């Protein structure tokens, strides 16, 4: 009964805006996917950052699918912004700064006329607090959504222990970053309340970890130890000057300076390519498996599943991979992440179905190590073997 209630609560939590920024590293994605000019990509949309970033690799087409209406609306807003905002400065201000009232004027003048009715109703509608949703881009959209709220609670908890998480963003080297982490952050995970709190499955809903995956993620350790390692990777393994995920986690937004890191789609050097190619993205409000079932055989070659399989039953996994295998073209690649470290397919996917695919263990390990978001235990790449 308790598990069913947690599952239901988790599902309800994911009905609204979850990720204003997607938490999978697009540079890692593009290395693993080896996108070519003829690549036809299908990806779970989430916050849309990676879908737009893939445009920098010049694929033929991208289909972004999601069941979350907020994520669909966000993806469509980002695509319209790339196509219709006057220049990169407006685009950067809208999504990298996301806290200027000038963004509301840009929305009204440049974007609203180009949005479909459903998307426009979403952004001009009101959230539970009574605020118009588009106003999030005048008050830091990255503090909203399930993950934004989770990070906000983490900052509040840190302040209760007199810790300023943003201090690490001023570090000038990896050595300084590690010193700040060991001095300020690591000891928090030894606090009795923090250890109790992190052992509650519902406490990690904001990280996108469903109840079914909680025990697999923890293994035989207290969850506090697992989270300490993940946070250590985020805080210490990559220079903060090149890791916008660290800025989101520790600063609750992107940095303001011209040298502060941004996702590929927001970088000025990629502006023209993103603008010119944005029309190659099709956004669909759909279940991924059902959408694939309606596609012709051998019609796609790059699949991005994010961590959605962590939520699936064995029957759902097999149905999904049946459609992936049916629609896969030669040289197809499937990329996904898991909360726990190992790939979840062996032992769960039908052996005959799995035999069509080769697990690229070396590249998967490399991508896991290089994923700057540091949330996930594993990044996994499968290539078509037939």
Coordinates of C-alpha atoms in Angstrom, one line a residue:
X1 CA 0.0 0.0 0.0
X2 CA 2.8 2.4 1.0
X3 CA 4.7 1.7 -2.3
X4 CA 1.6 2.3 -4.4
X5 CA 1.0 5.6 -2.6
X6 CA 4.6 6.7 -3.3
X7 CA 4.2 5.7 -7.0
X8 CA 1.0 7.7 -7.3
X9 CA 2.6 10.7 -5.5
X10 CA 5.6 10.6 -7.8
X11 CA 3.4 10.5 -10.9
X12 CA 1.4 13.5 -9.7
X13 CA 4.6 15.4 -9.0
X14 CA 5.7 15.0 -12.6
X15 CA 2.5 16.4 -14.1
X16 CA 3.7 20.0 -13.9
X17 CA 7.0 21.7 -14.9
X18 CA 9.8 19.4 -13.7
X19 CA 12.9 20.5 -15.6
X20 CA 13.4 24.1 -16.7
X21 CA 16.8 22.9 -17.7
X22 CA 17.5 19.3 -18.7
X23 CA 20.1 17.5 -16.6
X24 CA 21.9 15.4 -19.2
X25 CA 25.2 16.7 -20.6
X26 CA 24.6 17.4 -24.3
X27 CA 28.4 17.3 -25.1
X28 CA 28.4 13.7 -23.8
X29 CA 25.3 12.9 -25.7
X30 CA 26.7 14.2 -29.0
X31 CA 29.9 12.2 -28.6
X32 CA 28.0 9.0 -27.9
X33 CA 25.4 9.5 -30.6
X34 CA 28.0 10.4 -33.4
X35 CA 25.3 12.5 -35.2
X36 CA 25.7 12.7 -39.0
X37 CA 24.0 14.9 -41.6
X38 CA 21.5 12.1 -42.4
X39 CA 20.7 11.2 -38.7
X40 CA 17.1 11.1 -37.8
X41 CA 16.9 11.5 -34.0
X42 CA 14.0 10.7 -31.7
X43 CA 14.4 12.0 -28.1
X44 CA 12.4 12.5 -25.0
X45 CA 12.0 16.2 -24.9
X46 CA 12.2 17.1 -21.2
X47 CA 13.3 20.8 -20.9
X48 CA 14.5 21.0 -24.5
X49 CA 18.1 22.1 -23.9
X50 CA 19.6 19.0 -25.5
X51 CA 17.2 18.7 -28.4
X52 CA 18.2 22.2 -29.5
X53 CA 21.8 21.6 -28.7
X54 CA 21.8 18.5 -31.1
X55 CA 21.1 21.0 -33.9
X56 CA 24.8 22.1 -33.6
X57 CA 25.7 18.6 -34.9
X58 CA 23.6 19.2 -38.0
X59 CA 21.2 16.2 -38.0
X60 CA 18.6 15.8 -40.7
X61 CA 15.6 15.8 -38.3
X62 CA 14.8 15.5 -34.6
X63 CA 11.5 14.4 -33.1
X64 CA 11.0 15.4 -29.5
X65 CA 8.3 13.5 -27.6
X66 CA 7.0 13.9 -24.1
X67 CA 3.8 13.3 -22.1
X68 CA 4.4 16.3 -19.9
X69 CA 2.4 19.3 -21.2
X70 CA 4.7 21.8 -19.5
X71 CA 7.8 20.3 -21.2
X72 CA 6.0 20.3 -24.6
X73 CA 5.1 24.0 -24.1
X74 CA 8.7 24.8 -23.1
X75 CA 10.2 23.1 -26.1
X76 CA 7.9 24.9 -28.4
X77 CA 8.7 28.2 -26.8
X78 CA 12.4 27.6 -27.2
X79 CA 12.1 26.7 -30.9
X80 CA 9.9 29.8 -31.5
X81 CA 12.5 31.9 -29.7
X82 CA 15.3 30.6 -31.8
X83 CA 13.3 31.3 -35.0
X84 CA 11.7 34.7 -34.1
X85 CA 13.7 36.6 -31.5
X86 CA 15.6 39.4 -33.2
X87 CA 19.2 38.3 -32.3
X88 CA 21.3 36.3 -29.9
X89 CA 21.3 39.0 -27.3
X90 CA 17.5 38.6 -26.9
X91 CA 17.8 34.8 -27.0
X92 CA 20.5 34.8 -24.3
X93 CA 18.5 37.3 -22.1
X94 CA 15.4 35.2 -22.4
X95 CA 16.9 31.8 -21.5
X96 CA 20.3 32.4 -19.9
X97 CA 19.3 35.3 -17.7
X98 CA 15.5 34.6 -17.5
X99 CA 14.8 37.3 -15.0
X100 CA 14.2 40.5 -17.0
X101 CA 10.9 42.1 -17.4
X102 CA 12.1 42.9 -21.0
X103 CA 11.5 39.2 -21.7
X104 CA 7.8 39.7 -21.2
X105 CA 7.8 42.4 -23.9
X106 CA 9.8 40.1 -26.2
X107 CA 7.3 37.3 -25.6
X108 CA 4.3 39.5 -26.5
X109 CA 6.0 41.1 -29.6
X110 CA 8.1 38.3 -31.1
X111 CA 6.9 35.0 -29.8
X112 CA 3.2 34.9 -28.9
X113 CA 2.0 35.5 -32.5
X114 CA 4.0 32.4 -33.6
X115 CA 2.8 29.9 -31.0
X116 CA -0.1 27.5 -31.5
X117 CA -3.1 28.1 -29.3
X118 CA -2.4 25.3 -26.9
X119 CA 1.2 26.5 -26.2
X120 CA 0.1 30.1 -25.9
X121 CA -2.7 29.2 -23.4
X122 CA -0.2 27.4 -21.3
X123 CA 2.3 30.3 -21.0
X124 CA -0.4 32.9 -20.6
X125 CA -2.3 30.8 -18.1
X126 CA -1.7 30.9 -14.3
X127 CA 0.2 28.4 -12.1
X128 CA -0.9 27.3 -8.6
X129 CA 0.4 30.6 -7.1
X130 CA -1.8 32.6 -9.5
X131 CA 1.2 34.0 -11.5
X132 CA 1.2 33.8 -15.3
X133 CA 3.6 31.1 -16.3
X134 CA 5.4 33.3 -18.8
X135 CA 6.3 35.6 -15.9
X136 CA 8.8 32.9 -14.9
X137 CA 11.2 34.4 -17.5
X138 CA 11.2 37.7 -15.6
X139 CA 11.8 36.1 -12.2
X140 CA 14.3 33.2 -12.9
X141 CA 12.5 30.3 -14.4
X142 CA 15.3 28.0 -13.1
X143 CA 14.0 28.5 -9.5
X144 CA 10.7 26.9 -10.6
X145 CA 9.7 23.4 -11.5
X146 CA 10.1 20.3 -9.4
X147 CA 13.9 20.3 -9.7
X148 CA 14.2 24.0 -9.2
X149 CA 12.2 23.7 -6.0
X150 CA 14.4 20.7 -4.9
X151 CA 17.5 22.8 -5.4
X152 CA 15.9 25.6 -3.5
X153 CA 15.2 23.4 -0.5
X154 CA 18.8 22.2 -0.6
X155 CA 20.0 25.8 -0.4
X156 CA 17.6 26.5 2.5
X157 CA 18.9 23.4 4.3
X158 CA 22.5 24.5 3.7
X159 CA 21.8 27.9 5.1
X160 CA 20.4 26.4 8.3
X161 CA 23.8 24.8 8.7
X162 CA 25.4 28.2 7.8
X163 CA 26.7 27.1 4.4
X164 CA 26.7 29.2 1.3
X165 CA 26.6 26.7 -1.6
X166 CA 27.4 29.4 -4.1
X167 CA 30.8 30.0 -2.6
X168 CA 32.3 27.2 -4.7
X169 CA 31.6 29.2 -7.9
X170 CA 34.3 31.6 -6.9
X171 CA 37.0 28.9 -6.8
X172 CA 39.9 29.4 -9.2
X173 CA 41.0 25.7 -9.6
X174 CA 39.8 22.2 -9.1
X175 CA 42.0 22.1 -5.9
X176 CA 40.1 25.1 -4.5
X177 CA 36.8 23.5 -5.5
X178 CA 37.6 20.3 -3.6
X179 CA 38.7 22.3 -0.6
X180 CA 35.4 24.1 -0.5
X181 CA 33.5 20.9 -0.9
X182 CA 35.4 19.0 1.8
X183 CA 35.2 22.0 4.2
X184 CA 31.6 23.2 3.6
X185 CA 29.5 20.5 1.9
X186 CA 30.7 17.0 2.7
X187 CA 30.1 17.3 6.5
X188 CA 26.4 18.1 6.0
X189 CA 25.8 14.4 4.9
X190 CA 26.9 13.3 8.4
X191 CA 24.1 15.3 10.1
X192 CA 21.5 13.0 11.6
X193 CA 18.6 14.9 10.1
X194 CA 20.1 14.9 6.6
X195 CA 20.8 11.2 6.8
X196 CA 17.2 10.5 7.9
X197 CA 15.7 12.8 5.3
X198 CA 17.7 11.3 2.4
X199 CA 16.6 7.8 3.4
X200 CA 13.0 8.8 2.6
X201 CA 12.2 7.9 -1.0
X202 CA 9.9 10.9 -1.5
X203 CA 12.8 13.2 -0.7
X204 CA 14.5 12.5 -4.0
X205 CA 11.4 13.0 -6.3
X206 CA 12.9 16.3 -7.3
X207 CA 15.9 14.5 -8.8
X208 CA 13.6 12.4 -10.9
X209 CA 14.3 9.2 -8.9
X210 CA 11.1 7.1 -8.8
X211 CA 10.4 4.9 -5.8
X212 CA 11.1 1.8 -7.8
X213 CA 14.7 2.9 -8.4
X214 CA 15.4 4.2 -4.9
X215 CA 16.6 0.9 -3.5
X216 CA 18.7 0.1 -6.6
X217 CA 20.4 3.5 -6.3
X218 CA 21.2 3.1 -2.6
X219 CA 22.4 -0.5 -2.8
X220 CA 23.7 -1.5 0.6
X221 CA 24.7 2.1 1.6
X222 CA 22.8 4.9 3.2
X223 CA 21.5 7.2 0.6
X224 CA 23.4 10.1 2.1
X225 CA 26.7 8.4 1.1
X226 CA 25.5 7.9 -2.5
X227 CA 24.5 11.6 -2.7
X228 CA 27.7 12.7 -1.2
X229 CA 29.7 11.0 -4.0
X230 CA 27.4 12.4 -6.7
X231 CA 27.7 15.9 -5.3
X232 CA 31.5 15.5 -5.0
X233 CA 31.7 14.7 -8.7
X234 CA 29.7 17.8 -9.6
X235 CA 31.6 20.0 -7.2
X236 CA 35.2 18.7 -7.7
X237 CA 35.7 16.8 -11.0
X238 CA 35.0 19.6 -13.5
X239 CA 36.1 23.2 -13.5
X240 CA 33.2 25.4 -12.5
X241 CA 34.2 27.8 -15.3
X242 CA 33.2 25.0 -17.8
X243 CA 30.2 23.4 -16.0
X244 CA 26.9 25.2 -16.2
X245 CA 25.3 22.3 -14.2
X246 CA 27.4 23.4 -11.3
X247 CA 26.1 27.0 -11.7
X248 CA 22.5 25.7 -11.8
X249 CA 23.1 23.6 -8.6
X250 CA 25.1 26.0 -6.6
X251 CA 24.0 29.4 -8.0
X252 CA 20.4 28.5 -9.1
X253 CA 20.8 29.8 -12.6
X254 CA 23.4 30.5 -15.3
X255 CA 26.3 32.8 -14.7
X256 CA 26.0 36.4 -15.9
X257 CA 29.5 37.0 -17.3
X258 CA 30.4 36.6 -20.9
X259 CA 32.7 33.7 -20.0
X260 CA 30.2 31.9 -17.8
X261 CA 29.4 28.4 -19.2
X262 CA 26.1 27.8 -21.2
X263 CA 24.5 24.9 -23.0
X264 CA 25.5 24.6 -26.6
X265 CA 22.2 26.0 -27.9
X266 CA 22.7 29.2 -25.9
X267 CA 26.3 29.8 -26.9
X268 CA 26.7 32.8 -29.3
X269 CA 29.0 30.7 -31.6
X270 CA 26.1 28.3 -32.3
X271 CA 23.3 30.9 -32.6
X272 CA 23.1 31.0 -36.4
X273 CA 23.2 27.2 -36.7
X274 CA 20.4 26.8 -34.1
X275 CA 18.3 29.5 -35.7
X276 CA 18.6 28.1 -39.2
X277 CA 18.0 24.5 -38.1
X278 CA 15.3 25.0 -35.5
X279 CA 12.6 24.0 -38.1
X280 CA 14.1 20.5 -38.2
X281 CA 12.6 19.8 -34.8
X282 CA 9.1 18.3 -34.5
X283 CA 7.6 18.3 -31.0
X284 CA 5.0 15.7 -30.2
X285 CA 2.8 15.3 -27.1
X286 CA 2.9 11.5 -27.2
X287 CA 4.0 8.3 -25.5
X288 CA 7.4 7.3 -26.9
X289 CA 6.5 3.6 -27.5
X290 CA 3.2 4.5 -29.1
X291 CA 4.8 7.1 -31.3
X292 CA 7.4 4.6 -32.5
X293 CA 4.7 2.1 -33.2
X294 CA 3.3 4.5 -35.8
X295 CA 6.6 5.0 -37.6
X296 CA 7.8 3.0 -40.6
X297 CA 10.3 0.3 -40.2
X298 CA 14.0 1.3 -40.5
X299 CA 13.2 5.0 -40.3
X300 CA 15.3 6.3 -37.4
X301 CA 18.8 5.9 -36.2
X302 CA 19.4 7.9 -33.0
X303 CA 17.3 7.3 -29.9
X304 CA 17.7 9.3 -26.7
X305 CA 15.7 7.8 -23.8
X306 CA 17.0 10.0 -20.9
X307 CA 16.3 8.0 -17.7
X308 CA 12.7 7.1 -18.6
X309 CA 13.4 3.4 -18.4
X310 CA 14.0 3.7 -14.7
X311 CA 10.3 4.1 -14.4
X312 CA 9.2 1.2 -16.6
X313 CA 8.1 -2.3 -15.9
X314 CA 9.6 -5.3 -17.8
X315 CA 6.6 -5.4 -20.1
X316 CA 7.0 -1.7 -20.9
X317 CA 10.7 -2.1 -21.5
X318 CA 10.2 -5.0 -23.9
X319 CA 7.5 -3.1 -25.8
X320 CA 9.7 0.0 -26.2
X321 CA 12.7 -2.0 -27.4
X322 CA 10.6 -4.0 -29.8
X323 CA 9.6 -0.7 -31.5
X324 CA 13.2 0.7 -31.3
X325 CA 14.5 -2.5 -33.0
X326 CA 11.8 -2.4 -35.6
X327 CA 12.3 1.2 -36.5
X328 CA 16.1 1.2 -36.3
X329 CA 18.2 1.8 -39.4
X330 CA 21.7 0.4 -39.8
X331 CA 24.2 2.0 -37.5
X332 CA 21.4 3.0 -35.1
X333 CA 22.4 4.1 -31.6
X334 CA 20.4 4.2 -28.4
X335 CA 21.5 6.4 -25.5
X336 CA 20.1 6.4 -22.0
X337 CA 20.9 7.0 -18.4
X338 CA 20.2 5.2 -15.1
X339 CA 20.0 6.4 -11.5
X340 CA 22.0 3.3 -10.5
X341 CA 25.4 2.5 -12.2
X342 CA 24.7 -0.6 -14.3
X343 CA 22.6 -0.9 -17.4
X344 CA 19.1 -2.1 -16.5
X345 CA 18.5 -4.1 -19.7
X346 CA 20.3 -7.4 -18.9
X347 CA 18.0 -9.8 -17.1
X348 CA 14.9 -7.6 -17.9
X349 CA 14.9 -7.3 -21.7
X350 CA 14.0 -10.5 -23.6
X351 CA 17.3 -12.1 -24.6
X352 CA 16.4 -12.5 -28.2
X353 CA 15.6 -8.8 -28.4
X354 CA 18.7 -7.7 -26.6
X355 CA 20.8 -9.9 -29.0
X356 CA 20.1 -7.3 -31.7
X357 CA 22.1 -4.7 -29.8
X358 CA 25.7 -4.3 -28.8
X359 CA 26.6 -2.6 -25.5
X360 CA 29.5 -0.2 -26.0
X361 CA 31.1 -0.6 -22.5
X362 CA 34.2 1.5 -23.1
X363 CA 32.3 4.5 -24.5
X364 CA 29.6 4.2 -21.9
X365 CA 32.2 4.3 -19.1
X366 CA 33.9 7.3 -20.7
X367 CA 30.6 9.1 -21.1
X368 CA 29.6 8.3 -17.5
X369 CA 32.9 9.8 -16.3
X370 CA 32.6 12.9 -18.4
X371 CA 28.9 13.7 -17.7
X372 CA 29.2 17.1 -16.0
X373 CA 25.7 17.0 -14.5
X374 CA 26.8 14.1 -12.2
X375 CA 23.3 13.2 -11.2
X376 CA 23.2 9.8 -12.9
X377 CA 25.0 6.6 -12.0
X378 CA 25.4 5.4 -15.6
X379 CA 25.3 6.7 -19.1
X380 CA 24.7 3.8 -21.5
X381 CA 25.1 3.4 -25.3
X382 CA 23.8 0.5 -27.4
X383 CA 24.5 0.1 -31.1
X384 CA 22.5 -2.0 -33.6
X385 CA 24.4 -5.3 -34.0
X386 CA 22.4 -6.9 -36.8

